[in-house]
Coordinates of C-alpha atoms in Angstrom, one line a residue:
M6 CA -13.2 -7.1 -28.9
I7 CA -9.7 -6.3 -27.7
A8 CA -8.0 -9.3 -26.0
R9 CA -6.1 -9.1 -22.8
E10 CA -2.4 -9.2 -23.5
L11 CA 0.1 -10.8 -21.1
L12 CA 3.2 -8.5 -20.9
D13 CA 5.4 -10.1 -18.3
A14 CA 5.4 -12.3 -15.2
A15 CA 7.4 -12.3 -11.9
W16 CA 7.7 -14.5 -8.9
V17 CA 7.1 -13.0 -5.5
P18 CA 10.0 -14.1 -3.2
G19 CA 8.5 -16.8 -1.0
G20 CA 5.2 -16.4 -2.8
E21 CA 3.4 -17.0 -6.1
K22 CA 3.6 -15.7 -9.7
L23 CA 2.4 -12.2 -10.6
E24 CA 1.3 -11.4 -14.1
L25 CA 1.2 -8.0 -15.8
F26 CA -1.6 -7.7 -18.4
R27 CA -2.6 -4.9 -20.7
H28 CA -6.2 -4.5 -22.0
D29 CA -6.5 -1.6 -24.4
K30 CA -5.1 1.3 -22.3
D31 CA -5.5 -0.3 -19.0
F32 CA -3.1 -2.4 -17.0
M33 CA -3.8 -5.2 -14.4
I34 CA -1.5 -7.1 -12.1
V35 CA -2.9 -10.5 -11.3
L36 CA -2.1 -13.3 -8.8
G37 CA -3.7 -16.5 -9.9
H38 CA -7.4 -15.7 -10.3
N39 CA -7.1 -12.6 -8.1
E40 CA -6.7 -9.1 -9.7
L41 CA -4.5 -7.4 -7.2
M42 CA -4.6 -4.0 -8.8
S43 CA -5.8 -2.3 -11.9
S44 CA -5.3 1.1 -13.6
R45 CA -9.1 1.3 -13.8
K46 CA -9.7 1.3 -10.0
W47 CA -7.5 3.4 -7.8
G48 CA -9.8 5.5 -5.6
S49 CA -9.2 3.6 -2.4
E50 CA -5.4 3.5 -3.0
E51 CA -5.3 7.3 -3.3
A52 CA -7.5 7.6 -0.2
L53 CA -4.9 5.5 1.7
A54 CA -2.5 8.3 1.3
T55 CA -4.7 11.4 1.5
M56 CA -6.7 10.2 4.5
S57 CA -3.5 9.2 6.3
F58 CA -2.0 12.6 5.7
E59 CA -5.0 14.3 7.2
R60 CA -4.2 12.5 10.4
I61 CA -0.5 13.6 10.5
K62 CA -0.6 17.0 8.8
G63 CA 0.6 18.7 12.0
A64 CA 4.0 16.9 11.7
K65 CA 6.9 19.3 11.0
R66 CA 8.7 17.0 8.5
P67 CA 6.2 14.3 7.8
H68 CA 7.7 11.0 6.8
M69 CA 5.4 8.3 5.3
L70 CA 6.4 4.7 4.8
I71 CA 4.6 3.1 1.9
G72 CA 4.6 -0.7 1.9
G73 CA 4.3 -1.8 -1.7
Y74 CA 4.6 0.4 -4.8
G75 CA 1.9 -1.4 -6.8
M76 CA 1.0 0.9 -9.6
G77 CA 2.1 4.0 -7.7
F78 CA -1.4 5.4 -7.0
T79 CA -0.7 5.7 -3.2
L80 CA 2.7 7.2 -3.8
R81 CA 1.5 9.8 -6.3
A82 CA -1.4 10.8 -4.0
A83 CA 1.1 11.1 -1.1
L84 CA 3.4 13.4 -3.2
K85 CA 0.4 15.7 -3.9
V86 CA -0.1 16.4 -0.2
L87 CA 3.3 16.1 1.3
P88 CA 5.2 19.4 1.8
E89 CA 8.6 20.1 0.2
N90 CA 10.3 18.9 3.4
G91 CA 8.3 15.7 3.6
Q92 CA 9.5 12.3 2.7
A93 CA 8.0 9.1 1.3
T94 CA 9.9 5.9 1.8
V95 CA 8.6 3.3 -0.6
V96 CA 9.4 -0.3 0.2
E97 CA 9.0 -2.8 -2.7
L98 CA 9.9 -6.5 -2.6
V99 CA 9.5 -7.5 -6.2
P100 CA 12.1 -5.9 -8.6
E101 CA 9.9 -6.4 -11.6
I102 CA 7.2 -4.2 -10.2
I103 CA 9.6 -1.2 -10.4
E104 CA 10.8 -2.4 -13.9
W105 CA 7.2 -2.4 -15.1
A106 CA 6.6 1.0 -13.6
R107 CA 9.6 2.4 -15.5
G108 CA 8.8 0.4 -18.6
P109 CA 5.4 -0.4 -20.0
M110 CA 3.6 1.7 -17.3
K111 CA 6.0 4.7 -17.6
E112 CA 3.2 7.0 -18.5
L113 CA 1.3 5.9 -15.3
E114 CA 4.5 6.3 -13.2
A115 CA 4.7 9.9 -14.3
G116 CA 8.1 10.5 -12.7
C117 CA 7.0 9.9 -9.2
L118 CA 9.9 7.5 -8.4
D119 CA 12.3 10.3 -9.3
D120 CA 10.8 12.9 -7.0
P121 CA 13.5 14.1 -4.6
R122 CA 11.2 13.4 -1.6
V123 CA 11.1 9.7 -2.5
N124 CA 13.4 7.1 -1.1
L125 CA 12.9 3.7 -2.8
V126 CA 14.0 0.7 -0.8
M127 CA 14.0 -2.8 -2.4
S128 CA 13.3 -5.0 0.7
D129 CA 10.6 -6.6 2.8
V130 CA 8.5 -3.9 4.4
A131 CA 8.2 -6.1 7.6
M132 CA 12.0 -5.8 8.0
Q133 CA 11.9 -2.1 7.4
I134 CA 9.3 -1.7 10.1
E135 CA 11.1 -4.0 12.5
A136 CA 14.3 -1.9 12.2
A137 CA 12.5 1.4 12.9
D138 CA 12.1 3.2 16.2
G139 CA 9.7 6.2 16.1
D140 CA 10.9 7.0 12.6
Y141 CA 7.6 7.3 10.7
D142 CA 4.6 9.6 11.0
A143 CA 2.6 7.2 8.9
I144 CA 2.9 3.6 7.8
L145 CA 0.7 2.7 4.8
L146 CA 0.4 -0.9 4.0
D147 CA -1.2 -2.2 0.7
V148 CA 0.7 -5.4 0.1
D149 CA -2.1 -7.9 0.1
N150 CA -5.9 -8.0 -0.5
G151 CA -6.3 -7.9 3.2
P152 CA -4.7 -9.1 6.5
D153 CA -4.4 -12.7 5.3
G154 CA -1.0 -12.8 3.6
L155 CA -2.5 -13.5 0.2
V156 CA 0.6 -12.5 -1.9
R157 CA 3.1 -14.4 0.2
E158 CA 2.8 -16.4 3.5
D159 CA 5.5 -14.4 5.1
N160 CA 3.3 -11.2 4.9
N161 CA 1.2 -12.7 7.7
V162 CA 3.8 -11.3 10.1
L163 CA 2.7 -7.8 9.2
Y164 CA -0.7 -8.5 10.7
S165 CA 0.3 -10.6 13.6
K166 CA 0.6 -9.4 17.2
A167 CA 4.4 -9.2 16.9
G168 CA 4.1 -7.3 13.6
L169 CA 1.6 -4.8 14.9
R170 CA 3.7 -4.2 18.0
A171 CA 6.7 -3.5 15.7
A172 CA 4.6 -1.0 13.7
Y173 CA 3.6 0.6 17.1
R174 CA 7.3 1.1 17.9
A175 CA 8.1 2.4 14.4
L176 CA 5.6 5.2 14.6
T177 CA 6.0 8.7 16.2
P178 CA 3.7 9.3 19.2
E179 CA 1.2 11.1 16.9
G180 CA 1.6 8.7 14.0
V181 CA -0.9 6.5 12.2
L182 CA -0.8 2.9 10.8
A183 CA -3.1 2.6 7.8
I184 CA -3.9 -0.8 6.3
W185 CA -5.8 -1.3 3.1
S186 CA -8.1 -4.3 2.6
A187 CA -10.6 -5.5 0.0
A188 CA -13.0 -6.5 2.7
P189 CA -13.8 -6.0 6.4
D190 CA -12.2 -8.3 9.0
P191 CA -13.6 -7.8 12.6
N192 CA -11.0 -10.2 14.0
F193 CA -8.2 -8.0 12.7
T194 CA -9.9 -4.9 14.1
R195 CA -9.8 -6.5 17.6
R196 CA -6.2 -7.6 17.0
L197 CA -5.2 -3.9 16.3
E198 CA -6.9 -2.9 19.5
R199 CA -5.2 -5.5 21.6
A200 CA -1.9 -4.3 20.2
G201 CA -2.5 -0.9 21.8
F202 CA -4.1 1.0 19.0
A203 CA -7.2 3.2 18.8
V204 CA -8.8 2.0 15.6
E205 CA -11.0 3.8 13.0
E206 CA -12.3 1.6 10.2
R207 CA -13.4 3.4 7.0
K208 CA -15.1 2.1 3.9
V209 CA -13.8 3.7 0.7
A210 CA -15.0 3.4 -2.8
A211 CA -12.7 1.5 -5.2
R212 CA -13.1 4.1 -7.9
S213 CA -12.3 7.8 -7.6
N214 CA -15.9 8.7 -8.7
G215 CA -17.3 7.0 -5.6
K216 CA -18.6 4.0 -7.5
G217 CA -17.7 0.4 -7.5
P218 CA -17.1 -2.0 -4.6
K219 CA -16.2 -0.6 -1.2
H220 CA -12.8 -1.3 0.3
V221 CA -11.7 -0.9 3.9
I222 CA -8.9 1.1 5.4
W223 CA -8.0 0.7 9.1
F224 CA -6.5 3.9 10.7
A225 CA -4.7 2.9 13.9
T226 CA -3.3 5.5 16.2
I227 CA -1.4 5.1 19.5
R228 CA -3.8 5.2 22.4
E229 CA -2.9 7.8 25.1

């Protein structure tokens, strides 16, 4: 039996330690006892991009903000559907995540970070959203296992009333805020609605073949 190999570790600013493991040909990024992401399960991460694009495909020059690079599944899926004049701004807080993408997970990265449509910003996605004013057709957030700030306490602002109102202002009138979660959260659904969004909650399989646990994506659009 092949043992899991620890490749590297990194500290999330203001948060806890992330660990990168390899098991045979698969990679896992782990926080404590929580597996945040794995190269075995990426169906819902891809759906975050493709289902969001379905909701903004009428935009002339679609601009997607992706909060958290992770293992790049959402970014690569976005690049498959974005037109040549589209743009994907990827905001990543942890430098080692990008180092791992360009290093041990280079084959998985597959050159997506060097695509001319990609703008990589090393920052806090909450700050990027706060500074925006109608700049994004879609904001895609996959920085925690859900709206509870698991990775770092400061992420709670993303899901707070103030954070959701900032996202509202950062979107174009026809834009969509898409938030990934490992599980449903009815209280968060109501919080989105109170922030002025029309909300659609979709359950999506963790694996691309439709199997495995179901994850949740909230698609929030500006109410007319």
